Coordinates of C-alpha atoms in Angstrom, one line a residue:
X1 CA -96.6 117.5 101.5
X2 CA -98.9 117.5 104.4
X3 CA -101.3 119.9 102.7
X4 CA -103.9 119.2 100.1
X5 CA -101.4 119.2 97.3
X6 CA -99.4 116.6 99.2
X7 CA -102.6 114.6 99.7
X8 CA -102.0 113.3 96.2
X9 CA -100.0 110.8 98.1
X10 CA -102.7 108.9 99.8
X11 CA -103.8 107.0 96.8
X12 CA -100.5 105.2 96.5
X13 CA -102.1 102.1 97.9
X14 CA -102.5 100.1 94.8
X15 CA -100.8 102.9 93.1
X16 CA -97.4 102.5 94.6
X17 CA -96.4 101.0 91.4
X18 CA -98.7 103.0 89.4
X19 CA -97.3 106.3 90.6
X20 CA -93.8 105.0 90.0
X21 CA -94.7 103.8 86.5
X22 CA -96.5 107.1 85.8
X23 CA -93.6 109.3 86.8
X24 CA -91.1 107.1 85.0
X25 CA -93.2 107.0 81.8
X26 CA -93.9 110.7 81.9
X27 CA -90.1 111.4 82.0
X28 CA -89.7 109.0 79.1
X29 CA -92.5 110.6 77.1
X30 CA -91.0 114.1 77.5
X31 CA -87.4 113.2 76.7
X32 CA -86.4 114.0 73.1
X33 CA -84.2 112.1 70.7
X34 CA -82.1 114.3 68.4
X35 CA -79.3 113.4 66.0
X36 CA -76.1 115.1 67.1
X37 CA -73.7 113.1 65.0
X38 CA -74.2 110.7 62.1
X39 CA -72.6 107.3 61.8
X40 CA -71.7 107.3 65.5
X41 CA -70.4 104.1 67.1
X42 CA -69.3 104.5 70.7
X43 CA -66.3 102.5 71.8
X44 CA -66.0 101.2 75.4
X45 CA -62.7 99.7 76.6
X46 CA -62.9 96.5 78.6
X47 CA -60.0 95.4 80.8
X48 CA -59.5 92.1 82.7
X49 CA -60.2 93.6 86.1
X50 CA -63.5 95.3 87.0
X51 CA -65.0 96.5 90.3
X52 CA -68.7 96.1 89.9
X53 CA -70.8 96.5 86.8
X54 CA -69.8 98.7 83.9
X55 CA -72.8 100.9 83.1
X56 CA -73.3 101.2 79.4
X57 CA -75.9 103.9 79.9
X58 CA -76.3 106.3 76.9
X59 CA -72.9 105.3 75.4
X60 CA -74.6 103.7 72.5
X61 CA -75.8 104.7 69.1
X62 CA -79.5 104.3 68.2
X63 CA -81.4 103.6 65.0
X64 CA -85.2 103.8 65.0
X65 CA -87.0 101.1 63.0
X66 CA -90.5 102.5 62.4
X67 CA -91.4 99.5 60.2
X68 CA -90.3 96.9 62.8
X69 CA -89.2 94.8 59.8
X70 CA -85.4 95.5 59.7
X71 CA -83.0 92.6 60.2
X72 CA -79.3 92.6 61.0
X73 CA -78.3 92.9 57.3
X74 CA -80.5 96.0 56.9
X75 CA -79.0 97.6 60.0
X76 CA -75.5 96.9 58.9
X77 CA -76.2 98.6 55.6
X78 CA -77.4 101.8 57.2
X79 CA -74.1 103.1 58.5
X80 CA -74.9 106.8 58.3
X81 CA -78.4 106.7 60.0
X82 CA -77.2 106.1 63.5
X83 CA -77.7 108.8 66.2
X84 CA -76.3 109.6 69.6
X85 CA -78.6 109.3 72.6
X86 CA -79.2 112.7 74.2
X87 CA -81.6 111.9 76.9
X88 CA -80.4 111.3 80.5
X89 CA -81.1 107.6 80.3
X90 CA -81.7 105.2 77.4
X91 CA -85.5 105.3 78.1
X92 CA -87.8 105.9 75.2
X93 CA -91.2 105.5 76.8
X94 CA -94.2 104.0 75.0
X95 CA -93.4 103.5 71.4
X96 CA -94.7 101.4 68.5
X97 CA -91.2 101.5 66.9
X98 CA -88.4 99.0 67.2
X99 CA -85.0 100.4 68.4
X100 CA -81.6 99.2 67.4
X101 CA -78.6 100.0 69.5
X102 CA -74.9 99.5 68.8
X103 CA -71.7 100.0 70.6
X104 CA -68.2 98.5 70.5
X105 CA -66.5 96.7 73.4
X106 CA -62.8 96.9 73.0
X107 CA -61.0 94.0 74.8
X108 CA -57.7 95.6 75.8
X109 CA -56.3 92.2 77.0
X110 CA -54.3 89.8 74.9
X111 CA -56.7 87.0 75.6
X112 CA -60.4 86.5 75.5
X113 CA -62.5 87.5 78.6
X114 CA -65.9 86.4 79.7
X115 CA -68.6 89.0 80.5
X116 CA -72.3 89.0 81.2
X117 CA -74.4 91.7 79.5
X118 CA -77.5 92.4 81.6
X119 CA -80.6 94.2 80.5
X120 CA -82.5 94.7 83.9
X121 CA -85.9 95.4 82.3
X122 CA -87.7 92.1 82.4
X123 CA -91.0 93.2 80.8
X124 CA -89.7 93.8 77.2
X125 CA -91.4 91.7 74.5
X126 CA -88.6 91.2 72.0
X127 CA -84.9 91.3 72.8
X128 CA -82.3 90.3 70.1
X129 CA -78.5 90.6 70.5
X130 CA -75.8 90.0 67.9
X131 CA -72.1 89.8 68.9
X132 CA -70.0 90.5 65.8
X133 CA -66.3 90.7 65.2
X134 CA -65.2 91.8 61.7
X135 CA -67.7 90.3 59.3
X136 CA -68.6 87.3 61.5
X137 CA -71.4 86.9 64.1
X138 CA -69.9 85.2 67.1
X139 CA -73.1 84.9 69.2
X140 CA -76.8 85.6 68.7
X141 CA -79.5 85.7 71.3
X142 CA -83.3 86.1 71.0
X143 CA -85.1 86.7 74.3
X144 CA -88.2 88.4 75.6
X145 CA -91.2 88.0 77.9
X146 CA -93.2 86.5 75.1
X147 CA -90.9 83.5 74.9
X148 CA -90.8 80.6 77.4
X149 CA -88.5 81.3 80.3
X150 CA -86.6 78.1 79.7
X151 CA -85.2 79.4 76.5
X152 CA -83.1 82.0 78.2
X153 CA -79.3 81.6 78.1
X154 CA -79.0 82.4 81.8
X155 CA -82.0 81.5 84.1
X156 CA -82.4 84.9 85.6
X157 CA -85.4 87.3 86.1
X158 CA -83.6 89.9 83.9
X159 CA -82.3 89.3 80.4
X160 CA -78.6 88.2 80.9
X161 CA -76.5 87.3 77.8
X162 CA -73.0 85.8 78.2
X163 CA -70.3 87.2 75.9
X164 CA -66.8 85.9 75.2
X165 CA -64.9 89.0 74.1
X166 CA -62.0 88.3 71.8
X167 CA -59.0 90.7 72.0
X168 CA -59.8 93.9 70.0
X169 CA -63.1 95.4 68.9
X170 CA -66.3 93.4 69.6
X171 CA -69.3 95.0 68.0
X172 CA -72.6 94.6 69.8
X173 CA -76.0 95.1 68.1
X174 CA -79.2 95.1 70.2
X175 CA -82.8 95.2 69.0
X176 CA -85.6 96.1 71.4
X177 CA -89.4 96.1 70.6
X178 CA -92.3 96.0 73.1
X179 CA -95.9 96.9 73.5
X180 CA -94.9 98.7 76.7
X181 CA -92.0 101.0 77.2
X182 CA -88.5 100.8 75.7
X183 CA -85.5 101.0 78.1
X184 CA -82.0 99.9 77.3
X185 CA -80.1 100.4 80.6
X186 CA -77.4 97.8 80.0
X187 CA -74.7 96.7 82.4
X188 CA -71.6 94.7 81.7
X189 CA -70.6 92.3 84.4
X190 CA -67.7 90.0 85.3
X191 CA -69.6 86.7 85.8
X192 CA -68.4 86.0 89.3
X193 CA -69.4 89.5 90.4
X194 CA -72.7 89.2 88.7
X195 CA -73.5 86.0 90.7
X196 CA -72.7 87.7 94.0
X197 CA -74.7 90.8 93.2
X198 CA -77.6 88.7 91.9
X199 CA -77.6 86.7 95.1
X200 CA -77.6 89.8 97.2
X201 CA -80.4 91.3 95.2
X202 CA -82.5 88.1 95.5
X203 CA -82.0 88.3 99.3
X204 CA -83.1 91.9 99.4
X205 CA -86.1 91.3 97.1
X206 CA -87.0 88.2 99.2
X207 CA -87.0 90.4 102.3
X208 CA -89.4 92.8 100.7
X209 CA -91.7 90.0 99.5
X210 CA -91.4 88.3 102.9
X211 CA -92.5 91.5 104.8
X212 CA -95.4 91.9 102.4
X213 CA -96.5 88.3 102.7
X214 CA -96.3 88.5 106.5
X215 CA -98.5 91.6 106.5
X216 CA -101.0 89.9 104.1
X217 CA -101.2 86.8 106.4
X218 CA -101.4 89.0 109.5
X219 CA -104.3 91.0 108.1
X220 CA -106.0 87.9 106.9
X221 CA -106.0 86.5 110.4
X222 CA -107.4 89.8 111.7
X223 CA -110.1 89.7 109.0
X224 CA -111.2 86.2 110.0
X225 CA -111.4 87.3 113.6
X226 CA -113.2 90.6 113.2
X227 CA -114.9 90.2 109.8
X228 CA -114.1 93.8 109.0
X229 CA -114.1 94.4 105.3
X230 CA -111.4 97.0 105.5
X231 CA -108.9 94.3 106.3
X232 CA -110.0 92.3 103.3
X233 CA -109.6 95.4 101.0
X234 CA -106.2 96.0 102.5
X235 CA -105.2 92.4 101.8
X236 CA -106.5 92.8 98.2
X237 CA -104.3 95.9 97.7
X238 CA -101.2 94.4 99.3
X239 CA -101.6 91.2 97.3
X240 CA -102.1 93.1 94.0
X241 CA -99.0 95.2 94.7
X242 CA -97.0 92.2 95.8
X243 CA -97.8 90.3 92.5
X244 CA -97.3 93.5 90.5
X245 CA -93.9 94.1 92.0
X246 CA -92.9 90.4 91.7
X247 CA -94.0 90.5 88.0
X248 CA -92.4 93.9 87.3
X249 CA -89.0 92.6 88.6
X250 CA -89.3 89.4 86.6
X251 CA -89.5 87.0 89.5
X252 CA -93.0 85.9 88.8
X253 CA -92.0 84.7 85.3
X254 CA -89.0 82.9 86.7
X255 CA -90.6 81.2 89.7
X256 CA -94.4 81.3 89.4
X257 CA -95.5 80.9 85.7
X258 CA -92.4 80.3 83.6
X259 CA -94.5 78.6 80.9
X260 CA -97.5 81.0 80.9
X261 CA -96.3 83.3 78.2
X262 CA -99.7 84.8 77.4
X263 CA -100.5 85.5 81.0
X264 CA -97.1 87.0 81.7
X265 CA -97.6 89.4 78.8
X266 CA -100.7 90.9 80.5
X267 CA -100.0 90.4 84.2
X268 CA -98.5 93.8 84.9
X269 CA -101.6 95.7 83.6
X270 CA -103.9 93.3 85.3
X271 CA -102.3 93.8 88.7
X272 CA -102.3 97.6 88.2
X273 CA -106.0 97.5 87.5
X274 CA -106.6 95.3 90.5
X275 CA -104.6 97.7 92.7
X276 CA -106.7 100.7 91.5
X277 CA -109.9 98.8 92.3
X278 CA -108.8 97.9 95.9
X279 CA -107.4 101.4 96.5
X280 CA -110.7 103.1 95.6
X281 CA -112.8 100.7 97.6
X282 CA -110.5 100.8 100.6
X283 CA -110.5 104.6 100.6
X284 CA -114.3 105.0 100.4
X285 CA -114.9 102.3 103.0
X286 CA -112.1 103.2 105.5
X287 CA -112.7 106.9 105.3
X288 CA -116.5 106.5 105.5
X289 CA -117.0 108.7 102.5
X290 CA -120.6 107.7 102.0
X291 CA -121.7 109.8 105.0
X292 CA -118.7 112.2 105.1
X293 CA -118.8 113.4 101.5
X294 CA -121.2 111.7 99.0
X295 CA -119.5 113.5 96.1
X296 CA -116.1 112.1 97.1
X297 CA -117.7 108.7 97.6
X298 CA -119.2 108.8 94.1
X299 CA -116.0 110.0 92.6
X300 CA -113.8 107.3 94.0
X301 CA -116.4 104.6 93.4
X302 CA -116.6 105.7 89.8
X303 CA -112.9 105.4 89.5
X304 CA -113.0 102.0 91.2
X305 CA -115.6 100.9 88.6
X306 CA -113.3 102.2 85.8
X307 CA -110.5 100.1 87.3
X308 CA -112.8 97.0 87.5
X309 CA -113.7 97.5 83.8
X310 CA -110.0 97.8 83.0
X311 CA -109.3 94.7 85.0
X312 CA -111.6 92.7 82.8
X313 CA -110.4 94.4 79.7
X314 CA -106.8 93.4 80.3
X315 CA -107.7 89.8 79.3
X316 CA -109.1 91.0 75.9
X317 CA -107.5 94.3 74.8
X318 CA -103.9 94.6 73.7
X319 CA -101.4 95.1 76.4
X320 CA -100.2 98.4 74.8
X321 CA -103.7 99.8 75.4
X322 CA -104.3 98.5 78.9
X323 CA -100.9 99.6 80.3
X324 CA -101.5 103.1 79.0
X325 CA -105.1 103.2 80.4
X326 CA -103.8 101.9 83.7
X327 CA -101.1 104.5 83.9
X328 CA -103.5 107.3 82.9
X329 CA -106.1 106.2 85.5
X330 CA -103.5 105.8 88.3
X331 CA -102.7 109.5 88.7
X332 CA -106.2 110.9 89.2
X333 CA -107.0 108.0 91.6
X334 CA -103.9 108.8 93.6
X335 CA -104.6 112.5 93.8
X336 CA -108.2 112.1 94.7
X337 CA -107.6 109.5 97.4
X338 CA -104.8 111.4 99.0
X339 CA -106.7 114.7 99.0
X340 CA -109.7 113.1 100.5
X341 CA -107.6 111.4 103.1
X342 CA -106.0 114.6 104.3
X343 CA -109.4 116.4 104.1
X344 CA -110.8 113.7 106.4
X345 CA -107.9 114.1 108.8
X346 CA -108.1 117.9 108.9
X347 CA -111.9 117.6 109.4
X348 CA -111.3 115.9 112.8
X349 CA -111.1 112.2 111.9
X350 CA -108.1 111.2 113.9
X351 CA -108.3 107.6 112.6
X352 CA -107.2 108.9 109.2
X353 CA -103.8 110.1 110.3
X354 CA -101.9 106.8 109.8
X355 CA -103.7 106.5 106.5
X356 CA -102.3 109.8 105.3
X357 CA -98.8 109.1 106.7
X358 CA -98.7 105.7 105.0
X359 CA -99.3 107.2 101.6
X360 CA -96.9 110.0 102.3
X361 CA -94.2 107.5 103.2
X362 CA -94.8 105.8 99.9
X363 CA -94.8 109.0 97.9
X364 CA -91.5 110.1 99.5
X365 CA -90.0 106.7 98.5
X366 CA -91.2 107.2 94.9
X367 CA -89.8 110.7 94.7
X368 CA -86.4 109.6 96.0
X369 CA -86.4 106.7 93.5
X370 CA -87.1 108.9 90.5
X371 CA -84.6 111.6 91.7
X372 CA -82.0 108.8 91.8
X373 CA -83.0 107.6 88.3
X374 CA -82.6 111.2 87.0
X375 CA -79.2 111.6 88.7
X376 CA -80.4 114.4 91.0
X377 CA -79.2 112.5 94.1
X378 CA -76.4 110.1 94.8
X379 CA -77.2 106.4 94.2
X380 CA -76.7 104.2 97.2
X381 CA -78.4 101.2 98.9
X382 CA -81.1 103.5 100.4
X383 CA -81.9 105.6 97.2
X384 CA -81.8 102.5 95.0
X385 CA -84.3 100.7 97.2
X386 CA -86.4 103.8 98.1
X387 CA -89.6 102.4 96.5
X388 CA -89.3 99.1 98.4
X389 CA -88.7 100.9 101.7
X390 CA -91.7 103.2 101.0
X391 CA -94.1 100.4 100.2
X392 CA -93.0 98.4 103.3
X393 CA -93.6 101.5 105.5
X394 CA -96.9 102.0 103.7
X395 CA -98.2 98.5 104.3
X396 CA -97.1 98.5 107.9
X397 CA -98.6 102.0 108.6
X398 CA -101.8 100.9 107.0
X399 CA -102.0 98.0 109.4
X400 CA -101.5 100.6 112.2
X401 CA -104.2 102.6 110.5
X402 CA -106.7 99.7 110.7
X403 CA -105.7 99.0 114.3
X404 CA -106.0 102.6 115.2
X405 CA -109.5 102.9 113.8
X406 CA -110.5 99.7 115.6
X407 CA -109.3 101.3 118.9
X408 CA -111.1 104.5 118.0
X409 CA -114.4 102.6 117.5
X410 CA -113.8 100.5 120.7
X411 CA -113.4 103.7 122.7
X412 CA -116.7 105.0 121.4
X413 CA -118.4 101.7 122.2
X414 CA -117.0 101.7 125.7
X415 CA -118.2 105.3 126.2
X416 CA -121.7 104.3 125.1
X417 CA -121.6 101.2 127.4
X418 CA -120.5 103.4 130.3
X419 CA -123.4 105.7 129.7
X420 CA -125.8 102.8 129.6
X421 CA -124.3 101.3 132.8
X422 CA -124.6 104.6 134.5
X423 CA -128.3 104.8 133.6
X424 CA -128.7 101.2 134.8
X425 CA -126.9 102.0 138.1
X426 CA -129.2 105.0 138.7
X427 CA -132.3 102.9 138.0
X428 CA -131.0 100.2 140.4
X429 CA -130.3 102.8 143.1
X430 CA -133.8 104.2 142.7
X431 CA -135.2 100.6 142.9
X432 CA -133.2 100.0 146.1
X433 CA -134.3 103.2 147.6
X434 CA -137.9 102.3 146.9
X435 CA -137.4 98.9 148.4
X436 CA -135.9 100.4 151.5
X437 CA -138.8 102.8 151.7
X438 CA -141.3 99.9 151.5
X439 CA -139.4 98.0 154.2
X440 CA -139.4 101.0 156.4
X441 CA -143.1 101.5 155.8
X442 CA -143.8 97.9 156.7
X443 CA -141.9 98.2 159.9
X444 CA -143.9 101.2 160.9
X445 CA -147.2 99.6 159.9
X446 CA -146.4 96.5 162.0
X447 CA -145.8 98.6 165.1
X448 CA -149.1 100.4 164.7
X449 CA -151.3 97.6 163.5
X450 CA -153.5 97.2 166.5
X451 CA -153.9 100.9 167.3
X452 CA -154.5 102.0 163.8
X453 CA -156.4 99.4 161.8
X454 CA -157.8 101.8 159.3
X455 CA -154.4 103.4 158.7
X456 CA -153.1 99.9 158.2
X457 CA -155.6 99.2 155.3
X458 CA -154.6 102.5 153.7
X459 CA -150.9 101.8 154.1
X460 CA -151.4 98.2 152.6
X461 CA -153.1 99.8 149.7
X462 CA -150.2 102.1 149.1
X463 CA -147.8 99.2 149.6
X464 CA -149.6 97.2 146.9
X465 CA -149.5 100.1 144.5
X466 CA -145.8 100.5 145.1
X467 CA -145.3 96.8 144.6
X468 CA -147.2 96.9 141.3
X469 CA -145.2 99.9 140.2
X470 CA -142.0 98.1 141.1
X471 CA -143.1 95.1 139.1
X472 CA -144.0 97.3 136.2
X473 CA -140.5 98.9 136.3
X474 CA -138.8 95.5 136.5
X475 CA -140.6 94.3 133.4
X476 CA -140.3 97.6 131.4
X477 CA -137.4 98.7 129.2
X478 CA -136.1 102.0 130.6
X479 CA -135.3 103.5 127.2
X480 CA -138.3 102.6 125.1
X481 CA -141.0 102.1 127.8
X482 CA -142.1 98.8 126.2
X483 CA -141.7 95.4 127.8
X484 CA -138.2 94.1 128.4
X485 CA -136.7 90.7 127.6
X486 CA -137.5 89.1 131.0
X487 CA -141.2 89.9 130.6
X488 CA -141.1 88.6 127.0
X489 CA -139.6 85.3 128.0
X490 CA -142.3 84.6 130.5
X491 CA -145.1 85.7 128.2
X492 CA -143.8 83.7 125.3
X493 CA -143.4 80.5 127.3
X494 CA -147.0 80.9 128.6
X495 CA -148.3 81.6 125.1
X496 CA -146.6 78.5 123.6
X497 CA -147.9 76.3 126.5
X498 CA -151.5 77.6 125.9
X499 CA -151.3 77.0 122.2
X500 CA -150.0 73.5 122.7
X501 CA -152.9 72.6 124.9
X502 CA -155.6 74.2 122.7
X503 CA -154.0 73.3 119.4
X504 CA -154.3 76.9 118.2
X505 CA -151.6 78.8 116.2
X506 CA -149.0 81.1 117.7
X507 CA -147.5 84.1 115.9
X508 CA -144.1 85.6 116.8
X509 CA -142.6 88.6 115.0
X510 CA -138.9 89.6 115.4
X511 CA -137.7 92.9 113.9
X512 CA -134.8 95.2 114.2
X513 CA -133.7 98.6 112.7
X514 CA -131.6 98.3 109.5
X515 CA -128.1 99.6 109.6
X516 CA -128.5 100.7 113.2
X517 CA -124.8 100.7 113.8
X518 CA -124.4 103.2 111.0
X519 CA -127.0 105.5 112.7
X520 CA -124.9 105.4 115.9
X521 CA -121.6 105.9 114.1
X522 CA -123.0 108.8 112.0
X523 CA -125.2 110.7 114.4
X524 CA -124.2 109.4 117.8
X525 CA -125.7 107.2 120.3
X526 CA -128.3 109.7 121.6
X527 CA -129.7 109.8 118.0
X528 CA -129.7 106.0 118.1
X529 CA -131.7 106.0 121.3
X530 CA -134.2 108.4 119.7
X531 CA -134.6 106.0 116.8
X532 CA -135.3 103.2 119.2
X533 CA -137.9 105.2 121.0
X534 CA -139.6 106.3 117.8
X535 CA -139.7 102.7 116.5
X536 CA -141.1 101.4 119.8
X537 CA -143.8 104.2 119.7
X538 CA -144.8 103.4 116.1
X539 CA -145.1 99.7 116.6
X540 CA -146.7 100.1 120.0
X541 CA -149.5 102.1 118.4
X542 CA -150.4 99.0 116.5
X543 CA -150.4 96.7 119.5
X544 CA -153.7 97.2 121.1
X545 CA -155.4 93.8 121.5
X546 CA -155.5 92.1 124.9
X547 CA -152.8 89.5 125.2
X548 CA -150.5 91.0 122.4
X549 CA -147.0 91.8 123.7
X550 CA -144.4 94.2 122.3
X551 CA -140.9 93.9 123.9
X552 CA -137.4 95.0 123.4
X553 CA -135.1 92.0 123.4
X554 CA -131.8 93.8 123.3
X555 CA -129.9 96.4 121.3
X556 CA -132.1 97.3 118.2
X557 CA -134.1 94.0 118.2
X558 CA -137.8 93.9 119.2
X559 CA -140.3 91.1 119.4
X560 CA -144.2 91.0 119.1
X561 CA -146.5 88.2 120.3
X562 CA -149.8 88.2 118.4
X563 CA -152.4 86.1 120.1
X564 CA -155.1 84.2 118.1
X565 CA -154.0 85.6 114.7
X566 CA -154.2 83.9 111.4
X567 CA -151.2 83.9 109.1
X568 CA -152.7 86.3 106.5
X569 CA -154.0 88.6 109.2
X570 CA -150.5 88.6 110.9
X571 CA -148.7 89.3 107.6
X572 CA -151.0 92.2 106.8
X573 CA -150.4 93.6 110.3
X574 CA -146.6 93.3 110.0
X575 CA -146.6 94.9 106.5
X576 CA -148.6 97.9 107.8
X577 CA -146.1 98.3 110.7
X578 CA -143.1 98.1 108.3
X579 CA -144.7 100.7 106.1
X580 CA -145.3 103.1 109.0
X581 CA -141.7 102.7 110.2
X582 CA -140.4 103.4 106.7
X583 CA -142.3 106.7 106.6
X584 CA -140.9 108.0 109.8
X585 CA -138.7 111.1 109.7
X586 CA -136.8 111.8 112.9
X587 CA -135.5 115.4 113.4
X588 CA -132.7 115.2 115.9
X589 CA -130.2 117.9 116.9
X590 CA -130.7 119.7 113.6
X591 CA -130.3 116.5 111.5
X592 CA -133.0 114.5 109.6
X593 CA -132.7 110.8 110.1
X594 CA -134.6 108.2 108.1
X595 CA -134.6 104.5 108.9
X596 CA -136.2 101.2 108.0
X597 CA -136.7 97.9 109.7
X598 CA -136.6 94.2 108.7
X599 CA -139.2 91.7 110.0
X600 CA -139.2 88.0 110.5
X601 CA -142.4 86.1 111.3
X602 CA -143.0 82.6 112.6
X603 CA -146.5 81.1 112.6
X604 CA -148.0 77.7 113.2
X605 CA -149.5 75.3 115.7
X606 CA -146.9 74.1 118.2
X607 CA -146.7 70.4 118.9
X608 CA -146.5 69.0 122.4
X609 CA -142.7 68.8 122.3
X610 CA -142.2 72.1 120.4
X611 CA -140.1 74.4 122.6
X612 CA -140.5 78.2 122.7
X613 CA -136.8 78.5 121.6
X614 CA -137.5 76.4 118.5
X615 CA -140.3 78.7 117.3
X616 CA -138.0 81.7 118.2
X617 CA -135.4 80.2 115.9
X618 CA -137.9 80.1 113.1
X619 CA -138.6 83.8 113.5
X620 CA -134.9 84.5 113.7
X621 CA -134.4 82.6 110.5
X622 CA -137.1 84.6 108.8
X623 CA -135.5 87.8 110.1
X624 CA -132.1 86.7 108.7
X625 CA -133.7 86.1 105.3
X626 CA -135.2 89.6 105.4
X627 CA -131.8 91.0 106.1
X628 CA -130.1 88.9 103.5
X629 CA -132.7 89.7 100.8
X630 CA -132.5 93.5 100.9
X631 CA -133.8 94.6 104.3
X632 CA -136.9 96.8 104.8
X633 CA -139.1 93.7 104.1
X634 CA -141.1 91.0 105.7
X635 CA -140.3 87.3 105.5
X636 CA -142.1 84.4 107.3
X637 CA -141.6 80.8 108.3
X638 CA -144.3 78.3 109.1
X639 CA -143.9 75.6 111.8

């Protein structure tokens, strides 16, 4: 399961439920119904004492109504057309037919006994039950998820029908029809035991929902703190699964929308489609498939778009179509996402390990659940709740996954910062060594001033050159060899003061490299440094007038001061620079890197009280617009 074949597990994200539904529906589709005995009517003895529910299981006769028009009278007349159920469970998969079931409950007591008949499949459209004794109908119920919840005899998420069994044979007839799957896994309860079991089940389901809600809220807080879209996609999946699970178990109809019959009839397929969408987007975004494998990226994004189309279609197409389409789409999405996850991990992406383990935990839970349903393993509290345990482990491990990747990225950033600090330290040491050399030279010159006047003039010339070089170094960016932020601040203040006095326009251009973080993440920080040097060189080749200044303000952001430039002239200049940057092709370490830049320009005549920071804010606003409106473009603001 930790190989490529097992990778089919990773997609379980939105597909937890989808995989479970797909496996369950596949079993139902391949089971066969054959007639072993005509006119069969199974008889089940009921005594006054019972320890837990009585599983009806396949101890029923079945009659298929292909026309869906038969009523109780028609069914009673067809005594010889009933068949035994030969499949492991009374599960008939997707079917357009209506199914009638019959069995006899023989009350062996001398008095009437009360029982609850539970059908724990809350998503059936039409459920009708007839309790007969002799030629009389003692009780009749009509239920289904297409009827208001308030009409149910017992307010419970499952279909629960109270029966008062008279001494002797009580004949039960049950009709099921649905746009989804048909399953008749009936249980007969003593009322008091049913209430205890129902309360325990509600507590267990509440714990599952509580854990999922806690993880949703936790990841929501993390998203608001970090603004990382991976957390938002994880929240989308967890919420879709939570609502899907809540709807599949009937709790949504009981507590959230008991009157919304139409919505309840499509909610399952809607949440399945939403889970598919968030699963595909999360996998492509978290695993960084756009750069790792463009083909895998296109594959999963295409599946995600198919899920989005299905999500919209659930509001218009019949449920019988959308639930089949959702189940059909779930399996390839699961396989693809899981394979890509393990592929990413095997290829050296350590941050993908928790991603793969999360889906593996979910897949194990689903396998255990289905093995339990098939009777391959013993049923107990762990196997019966294997899917819930699997999804809780999955959601928790996915939170670890996101935290692990954050830590992985943080380590890379710290390493890059350490490198930068080391370079800065070396530059500072060199500067201090130069200062010490100057001081030593000054001391020697002072001691020889009278005896060696000519030598003094020569030494003073050398000293001035060293001072000029030192000043040049202190105002030059070490990486790009253009002016640094300190020089820019002084030059910009002086330019604004000059323009205020002379009432002439000033022009400030801010620009930075688009998606620069992606360049660092994909090719490494040395490649990012090479991109910065290339951009500085390209723009610097266009800055040739006296008074114009090109400076690196920090990170991937640069600034240009254009002296005595008209707006049209400045825009043409910036557009030429943008075009030249776009045409650059950087060959680095055997890889070809292309990049673009976005430009924001501020232009106008500053007033007496206009601060340099205010004009800088105009340029920054224009740059923000350029980023927001597609990048690789020029936007301007006038004062």
